[in-house]
Amino acid sequence: MSDTLPNFQLLRPDTIQAAVAILHDTENAKLCAGGTDLIVNMRRGLATPKALVDLTAIKEMQQITNDTEGLHIGAGVTLSELAQNTPHSAIAQAALAIAGPGHRFAATVGGNLCLDTRCQYYNQSHWWRKSNDFCLKYRGETCHVAPSGNRCRAAFTGDLAPAFLVLGAEVDIASPQGIRRIPLAELYSGDGTDYLTLADNEIVTKIHLPPGSAKSVYGKIRIRGALDFPLAGVAIAAKKSARETRFRIALTGTNSRPVLLDDPAPFTTNDSAETYFSALNKAVQKAASPQRSTITAPLYRKQSIGALAARLAQGLTND
Amino acid sequence: MKQIISLSINGKQFEDAVSDNMLLIDYLRNTRGLTGTKTGCDGGECGACTVIIDGQARPSCITLASTCHGASIETIEGQARNGILTPLQQAFHENLGTQCGFCTPGMILTAEALLRHNPDPSEDEIKQALGGNLCRCTGYVKIIKSVRTAAEANP
């Protein structure tokens, strides 16, 4: 017996079908791949599954393939493998900005896309949360971030999602009925508690990226430079022609879901860079909705993500 | 639930029954008595618990023991042989890279995995590799110098 973690049964299916069947038939089961976030949360008493379904034996989820329809990345690919095997700068930069090198050997693409939302009132020990009457996200009745509201304001802080969003990713979702494919943005609900649109018996199995030659970049703001979740993160893809540059921009860490902005007007040869990127900074700030979910002030996160986005976008036009 | 795992630790083969919820660090420290691996933050943030699993330096406090079935694990106890320090341990000793010593097993195993993969790392590459390891004495200069010294001693 070991009492560091609550008791659970560990199940290790080796096919997607078997994993879906276990999920469907087992009450209170949770998916686990690298476990680099889930195990920490379980130690804090934030999850007490009866069974953990370990996905790391499913070989078909660990492949990256490339064909005329684009790049197909298994959800079980580790972050260190992803960083070495993607042609997209934003994806490699986002993967390498997640946690530390040791975590990236275990943590997976699917795990980061489905990363639990975070909040200063949630990612705490049991006694800390208990002394605060818990919170709306787990076991409590009040969101301490926005007590007058009825919605959990925990922030989505996955680094990969914005990079995949600006490159037009779709995801495969396996269920007992088979596999369905949806745009990545539809994976997220926008609610801090039920932050994914997945049913209890569904698994994200693969990410598809269309072929394309857009240049891309990812940047994040964090407290501990070597290893931390984003206070705010931004991915930008740019398509350049002789007369204009078109941007796609997505954010993480600022809202309860990753946010894909409406495409801004292109930057043309007639535009003043100062005016254009100042407007882009403002548009990003408008889309970001940071709350008191971190100890860092929301206004700081809002202003800095706008400035970072403008700087990164301008950098792409100069390349 | 328990499972029988068979794994290699510092070159020796072991077979043990571990409960599904047992963490690798608890298995190493409590079942195998290898207390050189340290529990620091208890949450995957500090790297004191780092061990080498199949050639990769990973935090053992967020790794389930039963997922290490068939793996080859190296801990700090397996580094020096017959009382002779490895070049990396010797470099930590000579450059005072050890300081209070609590983060040292994790630092050494992370740096050992780095040097095997990249025998001549730049200062930046050393910093990147050690990014997941915290030193509470905060004396990173001597740690980085120790890793560089070991790299230079092993051309």
Coordinates of C-alpha atoms in Angstrom, one line a residue:
Chain A
M1 CA 0.0 0.0 0.0
S2 CA 1.1 3.5 -0.6
D3 CA -0.9 6.4 0.8
T4 CA 0.7 9.3 -1.1
L5 CA -2.1 9.0 -3.7
P6 CA -5.7 7.9 -3.1
N7 CA -6.5 4.3 -4.1
F8 CA -7.4 3.5 -7.7
Q9 CA -7.1 0.7 -10.1
L10 CA -4.7 1.2 -13.0
L11 CA -5.9 -0.1 -16.4
R12 CA -3.6 -0.2 -19.4
P13 CA -5.5 -0.9 -22.7
D14 CA -3.4 -1.3 -25.8
T15 CA -6.0 -0.2 -28.4
I16 CA -8.3 2.8 -28.7
Q17 CA -11.4 0.6 -28.9
A18 CA -10.4 -1.2 -25.6
A19 CA -9.8 2.2 -23.9
V20 CA -13.2 3.5 -25.0
A21 CA -14.9 0.3 -23.8
I22 CA -13.2 0.6 -20.4
L23 CA -14.2 4.3 -20.1
H24 CA -17.8 3.4 -21.1
D25 CA -18.1 0.5 -18.6
T26 CA -16.2 1.9 -15.6
E27 CA -17.7 4.4 -13.2
N28 CA -15.5 7.3 -12.2
A29 CA -12.6 6.5 -14.5
K30 CA -10.2 9.1 -15.6
L31 CA -7.8 9.1 -18.6
C32 CA -4.1 9.4 -17.9
A33 CA -1.1 9.6 -20.3
G34 CA 2.0 11.3 -19.0
G35 CA 0.3 12.1 -15.7
T36 CA 2.4 15.2 -15.2
D37 CA -0.6 17.3 -14.2
L38 CA -3.2 14.8 -13.2
I39 CA -1.0 13.0 -10.6
V40 CA -0.1 16.4 -9.0
N41 CA -3.8 17.2 -8.9
M42 CA -4.6 13.8 -7.4
R43 CA -2.1 14.4 -4.6
R44 CA -3.9 17.6 -3.8
G45 CA -7.1 15.7 -3.6
L46 CA -8.5 17.4 -6.7
A47 CA -9.5 14.1 -8.4
T48 CA -10.3 10.8 -6.8
P49 CA -11.0 8.4 -9.7
K50 CA -11.7 4.8 -9.0
A51 CA -9.8 3.8 -12.1
L52 CA -7.1 5.4 -14.1
V53 CA -7.0 4.4 -17.8
D54 CA -3.4 4.7 -18.8
L55 CA -3.2 5.4 -22.5
T56 CA 0.6 5.0 -22.9
A57 CA 0.4 1.4 -24.3
I58 CA -1.7 2.5 -27.3
K59 CA 0.9 2.5 -30.1
E60 CA -1.6 3.8 -32.7
M61 CA -1.8 7.1 -30.7
Q62 CA 1.9 7.6 -30.7
Q63 CA 2.6 8.3 -34.4
I64 CA 3.2 11.4 -36.5
T65 CA 2.4 11.0 -40.2
N66 CA 2.5 13.4 -43.1
D67 CA 0.6 13.1 -46.4
T68 CA -1.2 15.2 -49.0
E69 CA -3.9 16.1 -46.4
G70 CA -1.3 17.5 -44.0
L71 CA 0.2 16.4 -40.7
H72 CA -1.5 13.9 -38.4
I73 CA -0.2 13.8 -34.8
G74 CA -1.3 11.1 -32.4
A75 CA -2.6 12.4 -29.1
G76 CA -0.1 10.1 -27.3
V77 CA 3.0 11.7 -28.9
T78 CA 5.1 13.1 -26.1
L79 CA 6.0 16.8 -26.0
S80 CA 9.7 16.2 -26.6
E81 CA 8.9 14.1 -29.6
L82 CA 6.5 16.7 -30.9
A83 CA 9.1 19.5 -30.6
Q84 CA 11.6 17.5 -32.6
N85 CA 9.2 16.4 -35.3
T86 CA 7.1 19.4 -36.3
P87 CA 7.8 21.8 -39.1
H88 CA 5.7 24.5 -37.4
S89 CA 7.7 27.0 -35.3
A90 CA 4.7 27.9 -33.1
I91 CA 4.1 24.2 -32.2
A92 CA 7.8 23.5 -31.4
Q93 CA 8.1 26.7 -29.4
A94 CA 4.8 26.0 -27.5
A95 CA 5.9 22.4 -26.8
L96 CA 9.3 23.5 -25.5
A97 CA 7.6 26.1 -23.3
I98 CA 5.7 23.5 -21.4
A99 CA 7.0 22.5 -17.9
G100 CA 10.6 21.2 -17.7
P101 CA 12.6 18.8 -19.9
G102 CA 11.8 15.9 -17.6
H103 CA 8.1 16.4 -17.8
R104 CA 8.2 16.7 -21.6
F105 CA 9.5 13.1 -21.9
A106 CA 6.3 11.9 -20.4
A107 CA 3.6 14.6 -21.0
T108 CA 1.6 14.2 -24.2
V109 CA -0.1 16.3 -26.9
G110 CA -3.6 15.0 -25.9
G111 CA -2.8 15.7 -22.2
N112 CA -1.9 19.3 -22.9
L113 CA -4.9 19.9 -25.2
C114 CA -7.2 18.5 -22.4
L115 CA -5.2 20.1 -19.5
D116 CA -7.4 20.9 -16.5
T117 CA -8.1 24.6 -16.0
R118 CA -6.2 26.3 -13.3
C119 CA -7.0 28.9 -10.6
Q120 CA -5.3 30.2 -7.4
Y121 CA -8.3 29.0 -5.4
Y122 CA -8.3 25.5 -7.0
N123 CA -4.6 24.4 -7.4
Q124 CA -4.1 24.3 -3.6
S125 CA -3.8 21.6 -0.9
H126 CA -7.0 20.0 0.5
W127 CA -6.7 21.8 3.9
W128 CA -6.2 25.2 2.1
R129 CA -9.3 24.7 -0.1
K130 CA -11.3 23.3 2.8
S131 CA -10.5 26.3 5.0
N132 CA -11.9 28.4 2.2
D133 CA -15.1 26.4 1.8
F134 CA -13.8 24.9 -1.4
C135 CA -14.8 26.6 -4.7
L136 CA -17.3 26.3 -7.5
K137 CA -14.9 24.2 -9.6
Y138 CA -14.7 21.4 -7.1
R139 CA -16.8 20.6 -4.0
G140 CA -17.8 24.3 -3.3
E141 CA -20.6 26.6 -4.2
T142 CA -18.9 29.9 -4.8
C143 CA -16.4 31.1 -7.3
H144 CA -14.0 33.1 -5.2
V145 CA -12.7 34.8 -8.3
A146 CA -16.1 36.2 -9.2
P147 CA -18.4 35.5 -6.2
S148 CA -21.4 37.2 -7.6
G149 CA -21.4 35.1 -10.8
N150 CA -22.5 31.5 -11.3
R151 CA -19.7 30.4 -13.5
C152 CA -16.2 29.0 -12.7
R153 CA -13.5 31.4 -13.9
A154 CA -10.6 29.0 -13.8
A155 CA -8.2 29.7 -16.8
F156 CA -7.3 27.3 -19.5
T157 CA -3.5 27.3 -19.6
G158 CA -2.5 24.7 -22.2
D159 CA 0.3 26.0 -24.4
L160 CA -0.3 23.8 -27.5
A161 CA -4.0 24.7 -28.1
P162 CA -3.4 28.3 -29.4
A163 CA -0.5 27.1 -31.7
F164 CA -2.8 24.4 -33.2
L165 CA -5.7 26.8 -33.5
V166 CA -3.9 29.3 -35.6
L167 CA -2.8 26.5 -37.9
G168 CA -6.4 25.3 -38.4
A169 CA -6.2 22.0 -36.5
E170 CA -9.0 19.5 -36.2
V171 CA -9.1 16.6 -33.7
D172 CA -10.4 13.1 -33.8
I173 CA -12.6 12.0 -31.0
A174 CA -13.1 8.3 -30.3
S175 CA -16.3 7.1 -28.6
P176 CA -18.3 3.8 -28.6
Q177 CA -20.0 5.0 -31.8
G178 CA -16.7 5.4 -33.7
I179 CA -14.5 8.3 -34.5
R180 CA -15.8 11.9 -35.2
R181 CA -13.7 14.8 -36.3
I182 CA -14.2 18.4 -35.1
P183 CA -12.4 21.7 -35.4
L184 CA -10.2 22.1 -32.3
A185 CA -12.0 25.2 -31.1
E186 CA -15.1 23.0 -30.6
L187 CA -13.3 20.9 -28.0
Y188 CA -13.6 23.7 -25.5
S189 CA -16.8 24.8 -23.8
G190 CA -15.7 28.1 -22.2
D191 CA -16.8 27.0 -18.7
G192 CA -14.0 26.7 -16.1
T193 CA -15.4 23.5 -14.6
D194 CA -16.7 21.5 -17.6
Y195 CA -14.1 23.0 -19.8
L196 CA -14.2 20.3 -22.5
T197 CA -17.1 19.3 -24.7
L198 CA -16.1 15.6 -24.5
A199 CA -18.6 13.0 -23.1
D200 CA -17.4 10.8 -20.3
N201 CA -16.7 7.9 -22.7
E202 CA -14.8 9.9 -25.4
I203 CA -11.0 10.3 -26.0
V204 CA -9.1 12.7 -28.1
T205 CA -7.0 10.4 -30.3
K206 CA -5.4 12.5 -33.1
I207 CA -4.8 16.0 -34.3
H208 CA -4.9 17.0 -37.9
L209 CA -3.1 20.0 -39.4
P210 CA -3.9 21.0 -43.0
P211 CA -0.9 21.5 -45.3
G212 CA 0.3 25.1 -45.4
S213 CA 3.3 27.3 -45.4
A214 CA 2.3 29.9 -42.9
K215 CA 5.0 31.2 -40.6
S216 CA 4.2 30.9 -37.0
V217 CA 5.4 31.8 -33.5
Y218 CA 4.4 31.2 -29.9
G219 CA 5.3 33.3 -26.8
K220 CA 4.2 33.2 -23.2
I221 CA 4.4 35.3 -20.0
R222 CA 5.1 33.3 -16.8
I223 CA 6.6 33.9 -13.4
R224 CA 9.2 31.1 -13.4
G225 CA 10.9 31.3 -16.8
A226 CA 12.2 27.7 -16.8
L227 CA 9.0 25.9 -15.8
D228 CA 5.6 27.4 -15.4
F229 CA 2.1 27.6 -16.7
P230 CA 1.3 30.7 -18.8
L231 CA -0.1 33.7 -17.2
A232 CA -0.9 34.5 -20.8
G233 CA 0.3 33.0 -24.0
V234 CA -0.2 33.9 -27.7
A235 CA 0.3 32.0 -31.0
I236 CA 0.4 33.8 -34.3
A237 CA 0.4 32.5 -37.9
A238 CA 1.2 34.8 -40.8
K239 CA 0.7 34.4 -44.5
K240 CA 2.7 36.8 -46.5
S241 CA 2.1 38.0 -50.1
A242 CA 3.8 40.8 -52.0
R243 CA 1.2 43.4 -50.8
E244 CA 0.0 42.2 -47.5
T245 CA 0.4 39.9 -44.4
R246 CA -2.6 38.1 -43.0
F247 CA -2.5 37.0 -39.3
R248 CA -4.3 34.4 -37.3
I249 CA -4.0 34.9 -33.5
A250 CA -5.0 32.7 -30.6
L251 CA -4.6 33.1 -26.8
T252 CA -4.2 30.9 -23.8
G253 CA -4.1 31.5 -20.1
T254 CA -6.5 34.5 -20.2
N255 CA -9.9 32.9 -20.5
S256 CA -11.6 29.6 -19.5
R257 CA -10.9 28.4 -23.1
P258 CA -8.2 29.0 -25.7
V259 CA -9.4 32.0 -27.8
L260 CA -9.1 32.2 -31.5
L261 CA -9.5 35.8 -32.5
D262 CA -11.6 36.9 -35.5
D263 CA -9.0 37.4 -38.3
P264 CA -7.8 41.0 -38.1
A265 CA -7.6 43.1 -41.3
P266 CA -4.4 42.3 -43.2
F267 CA -1.3 44.4 -42.7
T268 CA -0.7 46.0 -46.1
T269 CA 2.1 48.0 -47.7
N270 CA -0.1 51.1 -47.2
D271 CA -0.4 50.7 -43.4
S272 CA 1.8 52.5 -40.9
A273 CA 3.3 49.8 -38.8
E274 CA 2.9 51.8 -35.6
T275 CA -0.8 52.4 -36.1
Y276 CA -1.5 48.8 -37.3
F277 CA 0.3 47.0 -34.5
S278 CA -1.1 49.4 -31.9
A279 CA -4.6 48.5 -33.1
L280 CA -3.6 44.8 -33.1
N281 CA -2.4 45.1 -29.5
K282 CA -5.8 46.6 -28.5
A283 CA -7.7 43.9 -30.4
V284 CA -5.8 41.2 -28.5
Q285 CA -6.4 43.0 -25.1
K286 CA -10.1 43.1 -26.0
A287 CA -10.3 39.4 -26.6
A288 CA -8.4 38.5 -23.5
S289 CA -10.4 38.3 -20.3
P290 CA -8.0 37.5 -17.5
Q291 CA -9.6 37.1 -14.1
R292 CA -8.2 37.0 -10.6
S293 CA -7.4 33.3 -11.2
T294 CA -3.6 33.9 -10.6
I295 CA -1.8 36.0 -8.1
T296 CA -0.7 38.2 -10.9
A297 CA -3.0 41.1 -11.6
P298 CA -5.5 40.7 -14.5
L299 CA -4.7 44.1 -15.9
Y300 CA -1.0 43.2 -16.1
R301 CA -1.8 40.0 -18.0
K302 CA -4.2 41.8 -20.3
Q303 CA -1.7 44.6 -21.2
S304 CA 1.3 42.3 -21.5
I305 CA -0.4 39.8 -23.8
G306 CA -1.4 42.7 -26.1
A307 CA 2.1 44.0 -26.2
L308 CA 3.6 40.5 -26.7
A309 CA 1.2 39.7 -29.6
A310 CA 2.0 43.0 -31.3
R311 CA 5.7 42.4 -30.9
L312 CA 5.5 38.8 -32.2
A313 CA 3.3 39.7 -35.2
Q314 CA 5.6 42.5 -36.2
G315 CA 8.5 40.1 -35.9
L316 CA 6.8 37.8 -38.4
T317 CA 6.4 40.6 -41.0
N318 CA 10.1 41.3 -40.8
D319 CA 11.2 37.7 -41.4
Chain B
M1 CA -4.9 -3.6 -6.7
K2 CA -1.3 -4.7 -7.0
Q3 CA 0.8 -5.6 -9.9
I4 CA 4.1 -7.4 -10.2
I5 CA 6.8 -5.2 -11.8
S6 CA 10.1 -6.4 -13.1
L7 CA 12.7 -3.7 -13.7
S8 CA 16.4 -2.9 -13.6
I9 CA 17.7 -0.5 -10.9
N10 CA 21.3 0.5 -11.3
G11 CA 22.0 -2.6 -13.4
K12 CA 20.4 -5.1 -11.0
Q13 CA 17.1 -6.8 -11.8
F14 CA 14.3 -6.6 -9.3
E15 CA 10.7 -8.1 -9.2
D16 CA 8.3 -6.5 -6.7
A17 CA 4.6 -6.3 -6.1
V18 CA 3.5 -2.6 -6.1
S19 CA 0.1 -1.1 -5.5
D20 CA -1.4 0.7 -8.5
N21 CA -1.2 4.0 -6.7
M22 CA 2.4 3.7 -5.7
L23 CA 4.7 6.5 -7.0
L24 CA 8.1 5.6 -8.3
I25 CA 9.8 7.8 -5.6
D26 CA 8.0 5.9 -2.8
Y27 CA 8.9 2.6 -4.4
L28 CA 12.6 3.6 -4.7
R29 CA 12.8 5.1 -1.2
N30 CA 10.5 2.8 0.8
T31 CA 10.6 -0.5 -0.9
R32 CA 14.1 -0.5 -2.3
G33 CA 15.6 1.7 0.4
L34 CA 17.3 4.0 -2.1
T35 CA 16.9 7.2 -0.1
G36 CA 19.4 9.1 -2.2
T37 CA 16.5 10.2 -4.4
K38 CA 14.9 13.2 -2.6
T39 CA 11.4 14.3 -2.2
G40 CA 11.4 18.1 -2.5
C41 CA 8.3 19.9 -3.6
D42 CA 6.0 16.8 -3.9
G43 CA 4.5 18.3 -7.0
G44 CA 6.8 17.9 -10.0
E45 CA 8.2 21.4 -9.7
C46 CA 11.6 21.1 -8.2
G47 CA 13.4 18.1 -9.8
A48 CA 15.0 16.8 -6.6
C49 CA 13.4 13.5 -7.2
T50 CA 14.8 13.1 -10.8
V51 CA 16.0 9.7 -11.8
I52 CA 17.1 8.3 -15.2
I53 CA 14.4 6.1 -16.7
D54 CA 15.4 4.4 -20.0
G55 CA 18.0 7.1 -20.6
Q56 CA 15.7 10.0 -19.9
A57 CA 15.9 12.2 -16.7
R58 CA 12.4 12.4 -15.3
P59 CA 10.8 13.4 -12.0
S60 CA 10.0 10.2 -10.0
C61 CA 7.4 12.0 -7.8
I62 CA 4.9 12.2 -10.7
T63 CA 5.6 8.7 -12.2
L64 CA 3.6 5.7 -11.2
A65 CA 5.8 2.7 -10.2
S66 CA 3.7 0.2 -12.1
T67 CA 4.3 2.1 -15.4
C68 CA 8.0 1.4 -15.0
H69 CA 7.6 -2.4 -15.6
G70 CA 10.4 -3.4 -17.9
A71 CA 12.3 -0.1 -17.5
S72 CA 15.9 0.5 -16.7
I73 CA 16.2 3.0 -13.8
E74 CA 19.3 4.7 -12.5
T75 CA 19.5 6.5 -9.2
I76 CA 22.3 8.4 -7.5
E77 CA 23.3 5.2 -5.7
G78 CA 24.3 3.6 -9.0
Q79 CA 26.6 6.4 -10.1
A80 CA 29.9 5.9 -8.2
R81 CA 31.3 2.4 -8.6
N82 CA 33.6 0.8 -6.0
G83 CA 34.0 4.2 -4.3
I84 CA 35.2 5.9 -7.4
L85 CA 33.1 9.0 -8.3
T86 CA 31.9 9.5 -11.9
P87 CA 33.6 12.5 -13.7
L88 CA 30.4 14.5 -13.1
Q89 CA 30.3 13.7 -9.4
Q90 CA 34.1 14.5 -9.2
A91 CA 33.4 17.9 -10.9
F92 CA 30.6 18.7 -8.5
H93 CA 32.9 17.9 -5.6
E94 CA 35.8 20.0 -6.9
N95 CA 33.7 23.0 -7.9
L96 CA 31.6 23.1 -4.8
G97 CA 28.6 22.4 -7.0
T98 CA 27.0 20.4 -4.1
Q99 CA 26.4 23.1 -1.6
C100 CA 23.7 21.8 0.9
G101 CA 23.4 18.7 -1.1
F102 CA 19.6 18.2 -1.2
C103 CA 19.1 19.0 -4.9
T104 CA 22.4 17.3 -5.9
P105 CA 21.1 13.8 -6.8
G106 CA 18.5 15.3 -9.1
M107 CA 21.1 17.8 -10.6
I108 CA 23.6 15.0 -11.1
L109 CA 21.2 12.6 -12.8
T110 CA 19.7 15.4 -15.0
A111 CA 23.3 16.5 -16.0
E112 CA 24.4 12.9 -16.5
A113 CA 21.6 12.2 -19.0
L114 CA 22.4 15.5 -20.7
L115 CA 26.1 14.6 -21.1
R116 CA 25.4 11.2 -22.5
H117 CA 23.2 12.7 -25.1
N118 CA 25.3 15.8 -25.7
P119 CA 28.9 15.4 -24.4
D120 CA 29.9 19.0 -25.0
P121 CA 26.9 21.2 -24.0
S122 CA 27.1 25.0 -24.1
E123 CA 26.3 27.0 -21.0
D124 CA 22.8 27.7 -22.5
E125 CA 22.2 24.0 -23.2
I126 CA 23.2 23.2 -19.6
K127 CA 20.7 25.8 -18.3
Q128 CA 18.0 24.5 -20.5
A129 CA 18.5 20.9 -19.4
L130 CA 18.6 21.9 -15.7
G131 CA 15.5 24.1 -16.1
G132 CA 13.4 21.7 -14.1
N133 CA 15.8 21.4 -11.2
L134 CA 15.6 24.0 -8.4
C135 CA 18.5 24.7 -6.0
R136 CA 17.3 26.2 -2.7
C137 CA 20.8 27.5 -2.0
T138 CA 20.4 29.3 -5.3
G139 CA 24.0 28.8 -6.3
Y140 CA 23.5 27.8 -9.9
V141 CA 26.8 29.3 -11.1
K142 CA 28.8 26.5 -9.4
I143 CA 26.4 23.8 -10.6
I144 CA 26.7 25.0 -14.2
K145 CA 30.5 25.2 -13.9
S146 CA 30.6 21.6 -12.5
V147 CA 28.7 20.3 -15.5
R148 CA 31.0 22.2 -17.9
T149 CA 34.1 20.9 -16.0
A150 CA 32.8 17.3 -16.4
A151 CA 32.3 17.9 -20.1
E152 CA 35.8 19.2 -20.5
A153 CA 37.3 16.4 -18.5
N154 CA 35.7 13.9 -20.8
P155 CA 36.8 14.9 -24.3

